[in-house]
Tab-separated table of C-alpha atoms in Angstrom:
chain	number	residue	atom	x	y	z
A	221	GLN	CA	70.303	8.671	37.954
A	222	SER	CA	73.932	9.072	38.221
A	223	VAL	CA	75.649	11.999	39.777
A	224	LEU	CA	78.085	12.215	36.976
A	225	THR	CA	76.413	12.336	33.541
A	226	GLN	CA	77.958	10.504	30.570
A	227	PRO	CA	76.396	9.841	27.153
A	228	PRO	CA	75.097	6.145	26.982
A	229	SER	CA	76.805	5.346	23.888
A	230	ALA	CA	79.503	6.408	21.436
A	231	SER	CA	80.920	4.959	18.528
A	232	GLY	CA	83.684	5.253	15.841
A	233	THR	CA	85.484	3.381	12.981
A	234	PRO	CA	89.023	1.914	13.305
A	235	GLY	CA	91.697	4.680	13.421
A	236	GLN	CA	89.212	7.410	14.368
A	237	ARG	CA	89.334	9.585	17.455
A	238	VAL	CA	86.307	9.534	19.734
A	239	THR	CA	85.718	11.449	22.952
A	240	ILE	CA	83.578	10.544	25.742
A	241	SER	CA	82.293	13.342	28.188
A	242	CYS	CA	81.531	13.344	31.740
A	243	SER	CA	79.641	16.154	33.509
A	244	GLY	CA	79.334	16.885	37.169
A	245	SER	CA	79.159	19.636	39.596
A	246	SER	CA	81.283	21.999	41.946
A	247	PHE	CA	81.117	19.274	44.587
A	248	ASN	CA	82.832	16.501	42.562
A	249	ILE	CA	84.618	17.411	39.234
A	250	GLY	CA	84.685	21.162	39.879
A	251	ASN	CA	86.865	20.427	43.094
A	252	ASN	CA	88.334	16.932	42.626
A	253	ASP	CA	90.223	14.808	40.191
A	254	VAL	CA	88.546	12.643	37.707
A	255	TYR	CA	89.335	9.047	37.135
A	256	TRP	CA	88.393	6.884	34.044
A	257	TYR	CA	87.903	3.042	34.009
A	258	GLN	CA	87.398	0.690	31.177
A	259	ASP	CA	84.923	-2.240	31.864
A	260	LEU	CA	85.276	-5.239	29.618
A	261	PRO	CA	82.698	-8.154	29.817
A	262	GLY	CA	83.940	-10.763	32.435
A	263	MET	CA	86.967	-8.829	33.510
A	264	ALA	CA	87.655	-6.574	36.404
A	265	PRO	CA	87.348	-2.832	35.716
A	266	LYS	CA	90.764	-1.314	34.578
A	267	LEU	CA	92.122	2.116	35.450
A	268	LEU	CA	92.814	4.290	32.316
A	269	ILE	CA	93.330	7.742	33.545
A	270	TYR	CA	94.097	9.073	37.233
A	271	ARG	CA	94.169	12.504	38.467
A	272	SER	CA	92.297	13.897	35.600
A	273	ASP	CA	94.999	13.559	32.878
A	274	GLN	CA	97.744	11.131	34.033
A	275	ARG	CA	98.045	7.717	32.242
A	276	PRO	CA	99.244	4.626	34.245
A	277	SER	CA	102.122	2.759	32.874
A	278	GLY	CA	100.872	0.159	30.520
A	279	VAL	CA	98.172	2.204	29.148
A	280	PRO	CA	98.561	3.097	25.592
A	281	ASP	CA	99.243	6.879	25.001
A	282	ARG	CA	96.142	6.703	22.586
A	283	PHE	CA	94.058	7.054	25.720
A	284	SER	CA	94.226	10.730	27.378
A	285	GLY	CA	92.081	12.638	29.875
A	286	SER	CA	91.274	16.325	30.551
A	287	LYS	CA	89.116	18.271	32.836
A	288	SER	CA	87.776	21.872	32.700
A	289	GLY	CA	85.553	23.267	35.361
A	290	THR	CA	82.817	20.821	36.247
A	291	SER	CA	83.379	18.643	33.123
A	292	ALA	CA	85.854	15.971	31.964
A	293	SER	CA	86.627	14.124	28.839
A	294	LEU	CA	88.385	10.812	27.918
A	295	ALA	CA	89.607	10.894	24.433
A	296	ILE	CA	90.709	7.589	22.472
A	297	SER	CA	92.514	8.191	19.361
A	298	GLY	CA	93.675	5.497	16.686
A	299	LEU	CA	90.484	3.525	17.642
A	300	ARG	CA	91.181	-0.204	17.706
A	301	SER	CA	88.560	-2.969	17.871
A	302	GLU	CA	89.756	-4.041	21.235
A	303	ASP	CA	88.737	-0.748	22.534
A	304	GLU	CA	85.217	-1.579	22.389
A	305	ALA	CA	84.112	-1.623	26.106
A	306	ASP	CA	82.161	0.403	28.701
A	307	TYR	CA	83.871	3.413	30.004
A	308	TYR	CA	83.169	5.071	33.400
A	309	CYS	CA	84.181	8.331	34.917
A	310	ALA	CA	84.566	8.602	38.840
A	311	ALA	CA	85.298	11.283	41.385
A	312	TRP	CA	84.968	12.081	45.143
A	313	ASP	CA	81.976	14.259	45.903
A	314	ASP	CA	82.479	16.541	48.842
A	315	SER	CA	78.607	16.967	49.515
A	316	LEU	CA	77.892	13.306	49.536
A	317	SER	CA	81.141	12.292	51.309
A	318	GLY	CA	81.592	9.283	48.839
A	319	VAL	CA	82.769	8.433	45.406
A	320	VAL	CA	80.445	8.951	42.545
A	321	PHE	CA	80.434	7.225	38.994
A	322	GLY	CA	79.165	8.168	35.777
A	323	GLY	CA	76.412	5.949	34.177
A	324	GLY	CA	78.951	4.649	31.842
A	325	THR	CA	79.411	5.023	28.155
A	326	LYS	CA	79.263	1.928	25.737
A	327	LEU	CA	81.806	2.488	22.899
A	328	THR	CA	81.187	0.609	19.784
A	329	VAL	CA	83.973	0.105	17.122
A	330	LEU	CA	82.102	0.059	13.785
B	134	GLN	CA	102.456	-8.980	42.083
B	135	VAL	CA	99.457	-7.166	43.453
B	136	GLN	CA	96.362	-9.232	43.878
B	137	LEU	CA	92.994	-8.981	45.384
B	138	VAL	CA	90.870	-12.020	45.806
B	139	GLU	CA	87.199	-11.850	46.774
B	140	SER	CA	85.282	-14.626	48.480
B	141	GLY	CA	81.993	-15.198	50.282
B	142	GLY	CA	79.300	-14.364	47.521
B	143	GLY	CA	76.347	-16.623	46.933
B	144	VAL	CA	72.522	-16.656	46.967
B	145	VAL	CA	70.945	-15.306	50.223
B	146	GLN	CA	67.280	-14.778	50.932
B	147	PRO	CA	65.964	-11.158	51.419
B	148	GLY	CA	66.514	-9.884	54.927
B	149	ARG	CA	69.376	-12.255	55.613
B	150	SER	CA	73.086	-11.539	56.145
B	151	LEU	CA	76.380	-12.268	54.267
B	152	ARG	CA	79.744	-11.355	54.770
B	153	LEU	CA	82.281	-10.853	51.828
B	154	SER	CA	86.152	-11.027	52.240
B	155	CYS	CA	88.976	-9.795	50.122
B	156	ALA	CA	92.445	-11.361	50.486
B	157	ALA	CA	95.034	-8.981	49.496
B	158	SER	CA	98.704	-9.669	48.576
B	159	GLY	CA	101.735	-8.390	47.042
B	160	PHE	CA	101.676	-4.901	48.592
B	161	THR	CA	101.717	-3.474	52.187
B	162	PHE	CA	97.922	-3.757	52.992
B	163	ARG	CA	97.919	-1.802	56.032
B	164	ASN	CA	99.008	1.485	54.065
B	165	TYR	CA	96.126	1.655	51.697
B	166	VAL	CA	92.625	2.961	51.669
B	167	MET	CA	90.311	0.037	50.540
B	168	HIS	CA	87.053	0.036	48.699
B	169	TRP	CA	83.991	-1.988	47.803
B	170	VAL	CA	82.352	-1.266	44.570
B	171	ARG	CA	79.450	-3.182	43.134
B	172	GLN	CA	77.791	-3.722	39.653
B	173	ALA	CA	74.390	-5.136	39.294
B	174	PRO	CA	73.646	-7.315	36.287
B	175	GLY	CA	73.765	-5.225	33.170
B	176	LYS	CA	74.142	-2.145	35.098
B	177	GLY	CA	76.930	0.401	35.863
B	178	LEU	CA	79.421	0.667	38.628
B	179	GLU	CA	78.382	1.574	41.958
B	180	TRP	CA	80.545	2.460	44.789
B	181	VAL	CA	79.641	0.804	48.026
B	182	ALA	CA	81.982	1.998	50.906
B	183	LEU	CA	85.682	2.716	51.849
B	184	THR	CA	87.846	2.177	54.907
B	185	SER	CA	90.923	4.224	55.697
B	186	TYR	CA	94.372	2.463	56.085
B	187	ASN	CA	93.676	1.854	59.824
B	188	GLY	CA	89.999	1.378	59.788
B	189	ASN	CA	89.167	4.349	61.909
B	190	ASP	CA	87.391	6.162	59.224
B	191	ARG	CA	84.754	4.594	56.925
B	192	TYR	CA	82.325	6.082	54.359
B	193	TYR	CA	79.366	4.447	52.836
B	194	ALA	CA	76.894	5.044	49.932
B	195	ASP	CA	73.688	6.284	50.978
B	196	SER	CA	71.990	2.912	49.551
B	197	VAL	CA	73.774	0.788	51.962
B	198	ARG	CA	74.399	2.975	55.008
B	199	GLY	CA	73.024	1.435	58.106
B	200	ARG	CA	72.907	-2.025	56.568
B	201	PHE	CA	76.468	-2.694	55.461
B	202	THR	CA	79.732	-2.510	57.405
B	203	ILE	CA	83.208	-2.303	55.973
B	204	SER	CA	86.002	-3.444	58.003
B	205	ARG	CA	89.667	-4.765	57.745
B	206	ASP	CA	92.092	-6.669	59.574
B	207	ASN	CA	95.558	-5.617	58.713
B	208	SER	CA	97.077	-8.601	60.447
B	209	LYS	CA	95.583	-10.813	58.012
B	210	ASN	CA	95.643	-8.488	55.020
B	211	THR	CA	92.056	-8.832	54.612
B	212	LEU	CA	89.069	-6.593	53.850
B	213	TYR	CA	85.592	-7.473	54.658
B	214	LEU	CA	81.973	-6.347	53.898
B	215	GLN	CA	79.309	-7.420	56.385
B	216	MET	CA	76.008	-7.131	54.660
B	217	ASP	CA	72.779	-7.200	56.668
B	218	SER	CA	69.121	-6.865	56.008
B	219	LEU	CA	69.867	-7.708	52.400
B	220	ARG	CA	67.589	-6.502	49.502
B	221	VAL	CA	66.693	-7.743	46.040
B	222	GLU	CA	68.448	-4.665	44.699
B	223	ASP	CA	71.695	-5.558	46.352
B	224	THR	CA	72.127	-8.257	43.752
B	225	ALA	CA	75.418	-7.624	42.145
B	226	VAL	CA	79.078	-8.577	41.563
B	227	TYR	CA	80.896	-7.059	44.461
B	228	PHE	CA	84.515	-5.865	43.691
B	229	CYS	CA	87.151	-4.965	46.301
B	230	ALA	CA	89.590	-2.328	45.089
B	231	ARG	CA	92.734	-0.580	46.439
B	232	CYS	CA	93.340	3.112	46.246
B	233	GLY	CA	95.871	3.656	43.724
B	234	THR	CA	98.044	5.757	46.093
B	235	TYR	CA	98.648	5.869	49.731
B	236	GLY	CA	99.608	8.760	52.203
B	237	SER	CA	98.453	11.542	50.052
B	238	GLY	CA	95.683	12.787	52.519
B	239	ARG	CA	93.645	14.230	49.560
B	240	TYR	CA	90.113	13.322	49.423
B	241	SER	CA	90.414	13.845	45.544
B	242	ASP	CA	92.562	10.801	45.309
B	243	LEU	CA	89.645	8.493	46.642
B	244	GLY	CA	88.117	7.940	43.361
B	245	TRP	CA	91.317	6.361	42.250
B	246	PHE	CA	90.765	2.446	42.188
B	247	ASP	CA	93.835	0.441	41.221
B	248	PRO	CA	93.751	-2.486	41.084
B	249	TRP	CA	90.597	-4.307	41.372
B	250	GLY	CA	89.576	-7.807	42.239
B	251	GLN	CA	87.847	-10.164	40.050
B	252	GLY	CA	84.455	-9.807	41.968
B	253	THR	CA	82.234	-12.154	43.753
B	254	LEU	CA	78.482	-12.417	42.812
B	255	VAL	CA	75.804	-11.922	45.432
B	256	THR	CA	72.164	-12.750	44.518
B	257	VAL	CA	69.226	-11.780	46.613
B	258	PRO	CA	66.308	-13.501	44.794
B	259	SER	CA	62.716	-11.971	44.757
């Protein structure tokens, strides 16, 4: 059971907009920034969003992040086949004194 | 360019030990918090441990505390993970990752992993 809760799966067709949620508590998301990672098979995970809503250089602006209270979301607009991957949220947890991840969401592009 | 290269993985019997290394290059290693993160086969990402820039502060996941030790040698630009009393459930790909920023002093930034190494596989057979 992960400390951060994500839906196990999400899907969309090319060009659509999809949103992946990440739910936590006051100890993690409620008091700290959220980070989003893309995990492709056989590759190292890649940072998509940092400090809840900031996009690193090189990440397409189709990816965006937001946070409200103890929940966060990753939105992907203009869905493309290469976006098919696993997505993870992460945050520091003040109670556990460690980093916690969501269980991951497998995105399928239909 | 920034690069992290893990080594030291392999097959090890339950109860035995293994040490992983992560060689860093392309950045000022001594400035950055460093992490180990693992991923069991077919499973999600799990944070394992972190060390402060100078090695004085270390944090561990409950699942490995007391069995694993994270350390660093800033003179060699290398991060280590000493894994003792290994269990079947420790089987995973182990990634080292750099904190995405340095000097902020914000615990909130500790969830920021960028970049990641390619990982090294540790197998503890049943």
